[in-house]
Amino acid sequence: MQQFEISNYTKKQLQAYLEEHQVSLQDAMSDETRNAELAQILHSGLPTIVRKFYALSKFQAFFWEKREFLATHIAMRLGQAEKK
């Protein structure tokens, strides 16, 4: 995850999802269904070659297993976007 930037489009999708469902990133990451939906948003923003090698189902499983780390990482990335 460190090597991939979250594109502005994907950041906007994440923020829109959180606002639409009126949930914080941490709460969404803690709910298995919402976690999978966030993973789908992020997966769609990955480079095509990465998506071909790393299937959505595998990405969603990874996203659920590492939710604590990823929530912090994503929050930091979204926070950096707001500062720029």
Coordinates of C-alpha atoms in Angstrom, one line a residue:
M1 CA 0.0 0.0 0.0
Q2 CA 2.9 2.4 0.7
Q3 CA 4.0 2.4 -2.9
F4 CA 0.6 3.4 -4.4
E5 CA -0.9 6.8 -4.2
I6 CA -4.6 7.2 -3.8
S7 CA -5.7 9.2 -6.8
N8 CA -7.8 12.4 -6.2
Y9 CA -10.7 10.7 -7.9
T10 CA -10.5 7.7 -5.6
K11 CA -10.2 10.1 -2.5
K12 CA -13.3 11.9 -3.6
Q13 CA -15.1 8.6 -4.0
L14 CA -14.1 7.5 -0.5
Q15 CA -15.1 10.8 1.0
A16 CA -18.4 10.7 -0.8
Y17 CA -19.1 7.2 0.4
L18 CA -18.4 8.1 4.0
E19 CA -20.6 11.2 3.8
E20 CA -23.4 9.4 2.0
H21 CA -23.5 6.7 4.7
Q22 CA -22.8 9.2 7.5
V23 CA -20.0 7.1 8.9
S24 CA -16.4 7.7 9.9
L25 CA -13.5 5.9 8.1
Q26 CA -12.8 4.0 11.3
D27 CA -16.4 2.8 11.7
A28 CA -16.6 1.9 8.0
M29 CA -13.4 -0.1 8.3
S30 CA -14.8 -2.0 11.4
D31 CA -18.0 -3.1 9.6
E32 CA -17.3 -6.1 7.3
T33 CA -19.8 -5.0 4.6
R34 CA -18.7 -1.4 4.5
N35 CA -15.1 -2.5 4.6
A36 CA -15.6 -4.6 1.5
E37 CA -17.2 -1.6 -0.2
L38 CA -14.3 0.6 0.6
A39 CA -11.9 -2.0 -0.6
Q40 CA -13.8 -2.1 -3.9
I41 CA -13.5 1.7 -4.3
L42 CA -9.8 1.5 -3.6
H43 CA -9.3 -1.6 -5.8
S44 CA -10.9 0.2 -8.7
G45 CA -8.3 3.1 -8.3
L46 CA -5.3 0.8 -8.5
P47 CA -3.3 0.6 -11.7
T48 CA -4.7 -1.9 -14.2
I49 CA -1.8 -4.3 -14.0
V50 CA -2.1 -4.5 -10.2
R51 CA -5.8 -5.2 -10.4
K52 CA -5.2 -8.0 -12.9
F53 CA -2.7 -9.7 -10.5
Y54 CA -4.5 -8.9 -7.3
A55 CA -8.2 -9.9 -7.7
L56 CA -10.9 -7.9 -5.9
S57 CA -11.8 -10.8 -3.6
K58 CA -8.2 -11.2 -2.5
F59 CA -8.0 -7.5 -2.0
Q60 CA -11.2 -7.4 0.1
A61 CA -9.9 -10.3 2.3
F62 CA -6.6 -8.4 2.8
F63 CA -8.5 -5.2 3.5
W64 CA -10.5 -6.9 6.2
E65 CA -7.6 -8.7 7.8
K66 CA -5.4 -5.6 8.0
R67 CA -8.2 -3.1 8.7
E68 CA -6.6 -1.4 11.8
F69 CA -3.3 -0.7 9.9
L70 CA -5.1 0.3 6.7
A71 CA -7.6 2.6 8.5
T72 CA -4.7 4.6 9.9
H73 CA -2.8 4.6 6.6
I74 CA -5.9 5.7 4.6
A75 CA -6.8 8.4 7.1
M76 CA -3.3 9.8 6.8
R77 CA -3.5 9.8 3.0
L78 CA -6.9 11.5 3.1
G79 CA -5.6 14.0 5.6
Q80 CA -2.7 14.8 3.4
A81 CA -5.1 15.5 0.5
E82 CA -6.9 18.1 2.6
K83 CA -3.7 19.9 3.5
K84 CA -2.6 20.4 -0.2

